Structures are given as C-alpha cells and as structure tokens.
mmCIF file with all atom_site columns, C-alpha atoms in Angstrom:
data_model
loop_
_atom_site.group_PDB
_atom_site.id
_atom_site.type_symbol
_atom_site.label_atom_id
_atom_site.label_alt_id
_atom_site.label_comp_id
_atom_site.label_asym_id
_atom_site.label_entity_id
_atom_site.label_seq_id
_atom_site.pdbx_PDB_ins_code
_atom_site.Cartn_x
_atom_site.Cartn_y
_atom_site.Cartn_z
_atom_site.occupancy
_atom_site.B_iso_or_equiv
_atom_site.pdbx_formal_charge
_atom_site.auth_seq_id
_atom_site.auth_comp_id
_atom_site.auth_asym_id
_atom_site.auth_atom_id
_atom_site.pdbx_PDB_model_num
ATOM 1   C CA . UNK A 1 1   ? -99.812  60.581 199.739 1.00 55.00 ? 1   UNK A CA 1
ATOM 2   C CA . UNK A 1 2   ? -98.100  59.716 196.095 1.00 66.00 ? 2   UNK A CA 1
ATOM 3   C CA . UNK A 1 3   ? -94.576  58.638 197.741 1.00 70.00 ? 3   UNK A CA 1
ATOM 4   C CA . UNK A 1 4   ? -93.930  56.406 194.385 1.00 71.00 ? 4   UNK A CA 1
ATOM 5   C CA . UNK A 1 5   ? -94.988  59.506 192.010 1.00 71.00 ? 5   UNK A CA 1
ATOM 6   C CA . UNK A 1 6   ? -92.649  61.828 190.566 1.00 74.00 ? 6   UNK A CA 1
ATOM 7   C CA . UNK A 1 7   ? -92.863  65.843 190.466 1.00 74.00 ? 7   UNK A CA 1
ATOM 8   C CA . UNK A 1 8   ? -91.329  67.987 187.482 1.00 78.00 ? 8   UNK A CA 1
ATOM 9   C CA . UNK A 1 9   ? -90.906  71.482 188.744 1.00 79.00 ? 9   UNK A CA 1
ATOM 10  C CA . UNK A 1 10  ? -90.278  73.212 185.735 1.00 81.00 ? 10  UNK A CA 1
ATOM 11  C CA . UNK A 1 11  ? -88.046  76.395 186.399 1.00 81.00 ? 11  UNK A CA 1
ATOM 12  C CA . UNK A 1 12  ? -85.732  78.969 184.046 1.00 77.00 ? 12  UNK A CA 1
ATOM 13  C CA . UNK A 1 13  ? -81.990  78.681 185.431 1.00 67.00 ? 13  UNK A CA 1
ATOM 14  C CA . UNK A 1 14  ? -82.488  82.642 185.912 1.00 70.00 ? 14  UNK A CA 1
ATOM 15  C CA . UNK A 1 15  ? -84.587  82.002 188.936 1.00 79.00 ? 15  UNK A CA 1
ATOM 16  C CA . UNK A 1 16  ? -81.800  82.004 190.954 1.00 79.00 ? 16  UNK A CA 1
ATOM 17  C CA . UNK A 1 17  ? -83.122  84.572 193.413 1.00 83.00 ? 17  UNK A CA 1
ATOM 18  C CA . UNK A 1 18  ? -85.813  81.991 194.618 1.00 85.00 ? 18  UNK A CA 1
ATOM 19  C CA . UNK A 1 19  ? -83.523  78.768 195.054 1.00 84.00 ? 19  UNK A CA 1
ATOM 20  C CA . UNK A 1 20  ? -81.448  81.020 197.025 1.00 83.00 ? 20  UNK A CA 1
ATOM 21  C CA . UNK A 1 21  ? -84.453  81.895 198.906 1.00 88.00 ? 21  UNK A CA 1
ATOM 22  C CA . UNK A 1 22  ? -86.155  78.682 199.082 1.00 88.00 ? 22  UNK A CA 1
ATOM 23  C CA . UNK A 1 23  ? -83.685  76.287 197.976 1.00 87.00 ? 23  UNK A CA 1
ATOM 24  C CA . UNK A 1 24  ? -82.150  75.355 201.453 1.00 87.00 ? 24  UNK A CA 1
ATOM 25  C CA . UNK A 1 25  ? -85.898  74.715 202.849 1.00 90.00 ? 25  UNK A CA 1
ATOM 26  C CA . UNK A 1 26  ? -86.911  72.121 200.286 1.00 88.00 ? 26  UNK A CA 1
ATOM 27  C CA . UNK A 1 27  ? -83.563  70.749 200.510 1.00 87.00 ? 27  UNK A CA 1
ATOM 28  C CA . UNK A 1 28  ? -83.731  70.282 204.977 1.00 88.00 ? 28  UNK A CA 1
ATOM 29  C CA . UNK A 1 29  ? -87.907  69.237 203.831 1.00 89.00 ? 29  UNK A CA 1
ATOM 30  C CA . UNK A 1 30  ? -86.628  66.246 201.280 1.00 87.00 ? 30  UNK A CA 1
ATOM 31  C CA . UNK A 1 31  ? -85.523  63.511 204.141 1.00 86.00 ? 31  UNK A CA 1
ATOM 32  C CA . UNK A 1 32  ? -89.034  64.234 206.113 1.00 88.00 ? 32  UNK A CA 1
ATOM 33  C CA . UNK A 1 33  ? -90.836  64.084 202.935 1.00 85.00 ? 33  UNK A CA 1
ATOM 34  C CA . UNK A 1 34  ? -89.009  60.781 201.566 1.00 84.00 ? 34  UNK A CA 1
ATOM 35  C CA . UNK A 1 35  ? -88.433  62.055 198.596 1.00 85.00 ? 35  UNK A CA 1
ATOM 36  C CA . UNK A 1 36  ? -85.018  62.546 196.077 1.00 86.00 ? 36  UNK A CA 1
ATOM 37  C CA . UNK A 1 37  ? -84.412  65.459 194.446 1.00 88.00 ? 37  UNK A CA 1
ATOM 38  C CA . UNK A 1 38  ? -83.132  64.764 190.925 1.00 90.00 ? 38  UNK A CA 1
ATOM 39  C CA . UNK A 1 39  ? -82.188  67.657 188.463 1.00 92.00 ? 39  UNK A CA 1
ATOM 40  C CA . UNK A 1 40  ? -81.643  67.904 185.088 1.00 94.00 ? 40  UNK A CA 1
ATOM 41  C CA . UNK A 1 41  ? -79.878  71.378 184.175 1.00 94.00 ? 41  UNK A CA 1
ATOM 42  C CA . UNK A 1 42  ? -79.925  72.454 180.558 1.00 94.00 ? 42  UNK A CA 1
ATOM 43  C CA . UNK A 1 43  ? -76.936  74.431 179.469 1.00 96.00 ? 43  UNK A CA 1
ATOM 44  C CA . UNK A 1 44  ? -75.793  76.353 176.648 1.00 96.00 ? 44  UNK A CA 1
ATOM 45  C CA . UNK A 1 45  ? -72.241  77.128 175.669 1.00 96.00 ? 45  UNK A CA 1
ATOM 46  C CA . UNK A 1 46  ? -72.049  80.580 177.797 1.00 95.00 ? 46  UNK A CA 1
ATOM 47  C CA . UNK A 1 47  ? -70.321  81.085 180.646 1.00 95.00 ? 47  UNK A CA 1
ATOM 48  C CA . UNK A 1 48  ? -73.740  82.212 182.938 1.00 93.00 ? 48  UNK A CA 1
ATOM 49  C CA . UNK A 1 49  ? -75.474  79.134 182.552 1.00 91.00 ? 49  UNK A CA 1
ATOM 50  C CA . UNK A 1 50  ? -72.147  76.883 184.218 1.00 95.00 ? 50  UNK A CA 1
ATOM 51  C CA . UNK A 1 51  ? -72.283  80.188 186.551 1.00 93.00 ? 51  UNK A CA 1
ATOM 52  C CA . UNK A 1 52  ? -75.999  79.278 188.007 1.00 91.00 ? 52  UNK A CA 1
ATOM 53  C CA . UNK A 1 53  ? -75.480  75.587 187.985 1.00 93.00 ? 53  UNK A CA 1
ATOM 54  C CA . UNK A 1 54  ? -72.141  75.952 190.300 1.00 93.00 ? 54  UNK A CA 1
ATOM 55  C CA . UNK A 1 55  ? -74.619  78.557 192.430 1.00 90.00 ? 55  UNK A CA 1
ATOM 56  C CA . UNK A 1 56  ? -77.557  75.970 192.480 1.00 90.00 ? 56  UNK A CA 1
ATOM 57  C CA . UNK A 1 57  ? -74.929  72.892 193.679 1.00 91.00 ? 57  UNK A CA 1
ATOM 58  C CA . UNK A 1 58  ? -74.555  75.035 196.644 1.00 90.00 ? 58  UNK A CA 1
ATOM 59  C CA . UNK A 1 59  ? -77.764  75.548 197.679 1.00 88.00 ? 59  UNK A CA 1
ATOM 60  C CA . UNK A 1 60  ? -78.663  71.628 196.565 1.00 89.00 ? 60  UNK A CA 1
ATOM 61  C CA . UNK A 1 61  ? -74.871  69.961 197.102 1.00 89.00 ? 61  UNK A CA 1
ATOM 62  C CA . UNK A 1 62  ? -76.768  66.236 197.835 1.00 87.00 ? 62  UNK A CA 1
ATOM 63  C CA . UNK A 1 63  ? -78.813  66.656 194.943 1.00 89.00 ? 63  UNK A CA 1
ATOM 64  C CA . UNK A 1 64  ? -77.875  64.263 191.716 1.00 92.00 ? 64  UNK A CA 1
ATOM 65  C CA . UNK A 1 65  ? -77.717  66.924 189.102 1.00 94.00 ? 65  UNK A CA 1
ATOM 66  C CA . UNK A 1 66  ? -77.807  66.048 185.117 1.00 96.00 ? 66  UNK A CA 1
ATOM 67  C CA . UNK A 1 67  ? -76.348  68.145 182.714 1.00 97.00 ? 67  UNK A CA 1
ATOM 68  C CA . UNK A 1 68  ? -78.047  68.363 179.919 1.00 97.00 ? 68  UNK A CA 1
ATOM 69  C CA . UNK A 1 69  ? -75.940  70.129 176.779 1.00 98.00 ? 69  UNK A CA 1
ATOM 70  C CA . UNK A 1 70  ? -78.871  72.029 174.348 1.00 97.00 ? 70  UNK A CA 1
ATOM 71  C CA . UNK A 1 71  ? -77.878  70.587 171.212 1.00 96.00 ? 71  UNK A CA 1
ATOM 72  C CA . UNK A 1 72  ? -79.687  74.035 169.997 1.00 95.00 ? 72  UNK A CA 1
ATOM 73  C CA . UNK A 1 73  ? -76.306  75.506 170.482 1.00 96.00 ? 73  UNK A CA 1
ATOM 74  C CA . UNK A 1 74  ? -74.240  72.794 169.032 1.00 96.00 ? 74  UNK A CA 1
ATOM 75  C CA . UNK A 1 75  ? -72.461  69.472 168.749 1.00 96.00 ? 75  UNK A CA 1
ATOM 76  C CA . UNK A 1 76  ? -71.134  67.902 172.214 1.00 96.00 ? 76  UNK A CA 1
ATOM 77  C CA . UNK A 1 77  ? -67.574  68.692 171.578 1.00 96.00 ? 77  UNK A CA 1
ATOM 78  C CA . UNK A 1 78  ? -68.541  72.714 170.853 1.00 97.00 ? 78  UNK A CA 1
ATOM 79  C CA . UNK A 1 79  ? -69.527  73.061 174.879 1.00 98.00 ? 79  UNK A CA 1
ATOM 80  C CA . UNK A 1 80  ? -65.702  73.092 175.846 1.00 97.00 ? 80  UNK A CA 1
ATOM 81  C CA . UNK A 1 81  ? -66.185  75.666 178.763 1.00 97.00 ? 81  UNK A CA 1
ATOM 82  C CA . UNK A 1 82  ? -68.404  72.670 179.986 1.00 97.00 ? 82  UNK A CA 1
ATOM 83  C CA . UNK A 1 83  ? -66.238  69.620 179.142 1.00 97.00 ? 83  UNK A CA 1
ATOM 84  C CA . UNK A 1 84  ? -62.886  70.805 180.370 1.00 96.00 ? 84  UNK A CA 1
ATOM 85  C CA . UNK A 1 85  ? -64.376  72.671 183.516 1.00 96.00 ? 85  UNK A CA 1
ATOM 86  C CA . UNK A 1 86  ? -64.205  71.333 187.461 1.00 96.00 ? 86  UNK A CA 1
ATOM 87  C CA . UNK A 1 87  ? -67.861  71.304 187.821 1.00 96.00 ? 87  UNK A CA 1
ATOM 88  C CA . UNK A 1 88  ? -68.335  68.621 185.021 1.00 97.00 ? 88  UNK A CA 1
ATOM 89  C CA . UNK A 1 89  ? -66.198  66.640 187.011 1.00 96.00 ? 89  UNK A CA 1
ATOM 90  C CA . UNK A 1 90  ? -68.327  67.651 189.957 1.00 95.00 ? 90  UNK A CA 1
ATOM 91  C CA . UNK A 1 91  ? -71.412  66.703 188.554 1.00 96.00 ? 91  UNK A CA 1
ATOM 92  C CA . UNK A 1 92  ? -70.324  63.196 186.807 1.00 96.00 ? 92  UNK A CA 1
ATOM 93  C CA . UNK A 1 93  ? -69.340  62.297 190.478 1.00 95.00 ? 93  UNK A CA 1
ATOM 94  C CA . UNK A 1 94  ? -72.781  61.575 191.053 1.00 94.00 ? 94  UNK A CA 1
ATOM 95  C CA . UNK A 1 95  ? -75.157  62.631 187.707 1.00 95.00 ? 95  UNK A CA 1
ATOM 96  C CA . UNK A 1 96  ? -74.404  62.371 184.213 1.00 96.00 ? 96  UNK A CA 1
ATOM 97  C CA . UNK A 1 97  ? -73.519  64.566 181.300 1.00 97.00 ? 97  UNK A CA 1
ATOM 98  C CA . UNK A 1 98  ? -76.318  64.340 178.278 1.00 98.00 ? 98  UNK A CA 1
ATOM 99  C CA . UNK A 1 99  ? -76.986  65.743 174.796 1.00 98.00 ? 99  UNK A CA 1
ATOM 100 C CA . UNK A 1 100 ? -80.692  66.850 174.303 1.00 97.00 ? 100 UNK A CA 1
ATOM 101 C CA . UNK A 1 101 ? -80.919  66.665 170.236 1.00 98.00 ? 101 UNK A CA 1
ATOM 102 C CA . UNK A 1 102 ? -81.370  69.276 168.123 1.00 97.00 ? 102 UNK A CA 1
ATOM 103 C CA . UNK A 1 103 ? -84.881  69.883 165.964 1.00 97.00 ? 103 UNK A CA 1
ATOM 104 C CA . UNK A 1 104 ? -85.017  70.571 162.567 1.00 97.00 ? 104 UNK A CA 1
ATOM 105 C CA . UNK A 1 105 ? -85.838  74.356 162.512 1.00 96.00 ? 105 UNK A CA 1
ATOM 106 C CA . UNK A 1 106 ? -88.691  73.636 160.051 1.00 96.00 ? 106 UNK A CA 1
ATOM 107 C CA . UNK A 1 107 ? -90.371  71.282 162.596 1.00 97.00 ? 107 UNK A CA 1
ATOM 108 C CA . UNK A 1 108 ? -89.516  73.606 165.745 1.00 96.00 ? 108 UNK A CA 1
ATOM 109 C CA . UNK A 1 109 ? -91.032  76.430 163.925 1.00 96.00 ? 109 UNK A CA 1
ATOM 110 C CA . UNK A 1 110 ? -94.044  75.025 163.551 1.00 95.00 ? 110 UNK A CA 1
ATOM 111 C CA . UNK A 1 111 ? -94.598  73.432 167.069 1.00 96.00 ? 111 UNK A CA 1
ATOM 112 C CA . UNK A 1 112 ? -94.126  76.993 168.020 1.00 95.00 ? 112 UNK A CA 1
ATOM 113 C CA . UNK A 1 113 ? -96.169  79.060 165.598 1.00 96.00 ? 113 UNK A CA 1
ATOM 114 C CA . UNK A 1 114 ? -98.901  76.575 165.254 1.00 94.00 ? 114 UNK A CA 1
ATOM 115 C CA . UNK A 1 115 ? -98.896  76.437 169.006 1.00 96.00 ? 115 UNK A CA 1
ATOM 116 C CA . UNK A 1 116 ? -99.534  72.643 169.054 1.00 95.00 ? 116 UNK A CA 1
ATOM 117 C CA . UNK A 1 117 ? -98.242  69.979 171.264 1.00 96.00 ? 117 UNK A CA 1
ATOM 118 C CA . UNK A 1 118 ? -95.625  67.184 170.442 1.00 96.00 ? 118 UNK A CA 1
ATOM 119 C CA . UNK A 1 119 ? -98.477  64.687 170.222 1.00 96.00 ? 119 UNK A CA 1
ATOM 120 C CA . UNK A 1 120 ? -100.646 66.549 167.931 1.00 97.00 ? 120 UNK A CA 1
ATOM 121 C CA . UNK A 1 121 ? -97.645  67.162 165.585 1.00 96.00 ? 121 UNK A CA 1
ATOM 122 C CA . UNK A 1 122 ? -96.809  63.834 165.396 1.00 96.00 ? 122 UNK A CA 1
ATOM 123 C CA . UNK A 1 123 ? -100.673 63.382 164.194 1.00 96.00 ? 123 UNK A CA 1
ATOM 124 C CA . UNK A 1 124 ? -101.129 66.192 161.481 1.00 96.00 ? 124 UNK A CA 1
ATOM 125 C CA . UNK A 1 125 ? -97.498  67.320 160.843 1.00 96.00 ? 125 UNK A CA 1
ATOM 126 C CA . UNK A 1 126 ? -96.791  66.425 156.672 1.00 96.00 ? 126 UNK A CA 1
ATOM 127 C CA . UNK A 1 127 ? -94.764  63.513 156.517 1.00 97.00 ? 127 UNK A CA 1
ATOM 128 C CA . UNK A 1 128 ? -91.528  65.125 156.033 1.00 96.00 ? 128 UNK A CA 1
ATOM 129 C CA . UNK A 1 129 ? -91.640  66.688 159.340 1.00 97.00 ? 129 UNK A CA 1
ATOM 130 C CA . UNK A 1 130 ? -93.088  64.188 161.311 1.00 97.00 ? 130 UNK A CA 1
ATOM 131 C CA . UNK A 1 131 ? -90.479  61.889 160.011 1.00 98.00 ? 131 UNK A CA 1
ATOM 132 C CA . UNK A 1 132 ? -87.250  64.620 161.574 1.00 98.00 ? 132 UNK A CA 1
ATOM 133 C CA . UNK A 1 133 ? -90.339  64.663 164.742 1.00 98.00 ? 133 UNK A CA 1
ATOM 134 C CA . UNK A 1 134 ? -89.941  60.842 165.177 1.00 98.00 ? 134 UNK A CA 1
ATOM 135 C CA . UNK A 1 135 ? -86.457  60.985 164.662 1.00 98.00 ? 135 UNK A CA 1
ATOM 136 C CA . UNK A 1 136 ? -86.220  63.503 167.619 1.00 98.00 ? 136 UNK A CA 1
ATOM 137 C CA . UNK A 1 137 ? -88.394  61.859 170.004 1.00 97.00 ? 137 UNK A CA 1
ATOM 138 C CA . UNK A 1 138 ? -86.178  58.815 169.963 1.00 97.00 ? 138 UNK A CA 1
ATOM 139 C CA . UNK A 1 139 ? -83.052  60.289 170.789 1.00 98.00 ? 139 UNK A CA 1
ATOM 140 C CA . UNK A 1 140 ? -85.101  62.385 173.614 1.00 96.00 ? 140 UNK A CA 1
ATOM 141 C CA . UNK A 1 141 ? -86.387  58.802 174.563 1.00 95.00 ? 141 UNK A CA 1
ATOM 142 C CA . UNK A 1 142 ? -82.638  57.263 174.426 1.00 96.00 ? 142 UNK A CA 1
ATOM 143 C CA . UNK A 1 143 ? -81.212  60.466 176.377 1.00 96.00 ? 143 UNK A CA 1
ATOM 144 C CA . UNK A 1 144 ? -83.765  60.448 178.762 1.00 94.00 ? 144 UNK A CA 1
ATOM 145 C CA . UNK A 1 145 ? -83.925  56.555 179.685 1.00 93.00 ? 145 UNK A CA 1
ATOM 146 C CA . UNK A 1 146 ? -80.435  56.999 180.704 1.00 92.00 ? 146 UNK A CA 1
ATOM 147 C CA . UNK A 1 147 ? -81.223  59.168 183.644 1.00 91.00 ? 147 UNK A CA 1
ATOM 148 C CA . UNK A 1 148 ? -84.692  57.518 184.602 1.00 84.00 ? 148 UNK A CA 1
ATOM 149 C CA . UNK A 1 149 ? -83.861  53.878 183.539 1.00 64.00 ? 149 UNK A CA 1
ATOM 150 C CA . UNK A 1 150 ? -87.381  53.412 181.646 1.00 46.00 ? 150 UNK A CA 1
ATOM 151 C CA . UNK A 1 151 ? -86.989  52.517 177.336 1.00 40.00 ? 151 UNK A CA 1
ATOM 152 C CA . UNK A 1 152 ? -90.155  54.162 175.742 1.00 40.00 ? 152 UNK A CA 1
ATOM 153 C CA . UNK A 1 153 ? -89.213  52.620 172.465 1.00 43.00 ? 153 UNK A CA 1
ATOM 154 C CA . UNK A 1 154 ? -90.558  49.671 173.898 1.00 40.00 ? 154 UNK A CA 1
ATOM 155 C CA . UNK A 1 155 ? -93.858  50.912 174.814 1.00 38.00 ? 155 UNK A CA 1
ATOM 156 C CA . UNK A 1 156 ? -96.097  52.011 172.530 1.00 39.00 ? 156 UNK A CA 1
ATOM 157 C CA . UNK A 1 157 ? -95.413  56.112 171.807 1.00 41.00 ? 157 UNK A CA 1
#
C-alpha cells in the first residue's frame, strides 16, 4: 500500500446525498486505514454553500476542514455571512480560512474555451496572459502551502 501518498477526491458540495450516505463509513474506515481526512471546502458568498459545509461537519466532525473563500465572488471582506458566522469559528478551531485568487476573465476564458490545461497555457498563452497566469499560480502556490506546508516557488514550476 501507498500509506505516505495522498488522495484528492474531487466532489461538487451538492453531493450531499452521498456523504450522507457514505460519509459516516469512510469516516469509522479512516483509523483502520491510517489515513487523515483533510478537506478543503470552497465557498461562495450564499447562504447554501455555509448550509452544506455545517451538514458535511456532521457527518465528518474529526475531519480538519479548510475553507476556502472563491475569490470569483469577491474580496475576503465581501463573504460576511462567512466571517461573522459560528461555523468559521468552528472550522478555525482546527482548519484554516483561505482566499483562492481570482483569474483574469480573459485568461479563464480561454483555459475554458480552448479546453487546455494550466500547464499548456502557461506554454502557448500570449504573454499578456501568461503573465496574469503566473501571477495566479503563485498566490494558488502561497494559499495552498499554507494548508500542506510544501513552497512550490522554490521548486522549479
């Protein structure tokens, strides 16, 4: 087995009707299977998505759980159903509260018409947009090293 490995189980936060299903058998399987779950739960600024994550800590209530504000919807201080609620206080108890940058619409648009990956972008994107790309990869690099303790700006990207 790959104890030392990591798994990313990528999920939407509407797929509540599973974790309720399946959630509280992964969570009793974690101990036997030496493993820590670690979650990082994007929100928006609506009420639904603070809704599910209050529904998931249920199911998961040993779990350290990230919040991760989609700068998408807006500066830090805009998520104030988020920053004044109990469950932020909940969650910073044991995980952290983190802002995922925003992309230049220009640049997301392409990733997503063009169909491309982040790497390939950064390869044959004109040099206007793979300048905002770079710029957005290091503060994804910066937010995420504070969760997973590794600094990619160190090794070569």
């Amino acid at each position: 087995m790959h104890r030392g490995a990591s798994v990313v189980v990528n999920t939407a936060a509407r797929n509540q009707t599973g974790v309720a299903r399946y959630g509280g058998t992964l969570a009793r399987t974690l101990a036997e299977l030496e493993r820590q779950l670690v979650v990082l739960w994007v929100i928006n600024r609506q009420r639904d998505s603070l809704e599910l994550l209050h529904i998931f800590g249920q199911t998961f209530p040993d779990t350290v759980t990230h919040v991760v504000r989609n700068g998408y919807f807006g500066k830090p201080d805009k998520f104030t159903l988020y920053q004044e609620s109990q469950l932020r206080q909940s969650i910073e108890t044991k995980g952290r509260s983190l802002d995922f940058p925003d992309l230049a619409d220009r640049v997301a648009d392409e990733l997503r018409s063009q169909r491309i990956s982040i790497r390939k972008a950064a390869e044959t994107m004109h040099i206007g947009q793979r300048a905002e790309l770079f710029r957005w990869r290091e503060l994804c690099d910066a937010m995420f090293s504070e969760v997973i303790g590794v600094d990619r700006t160190a090794r070569e990207q």
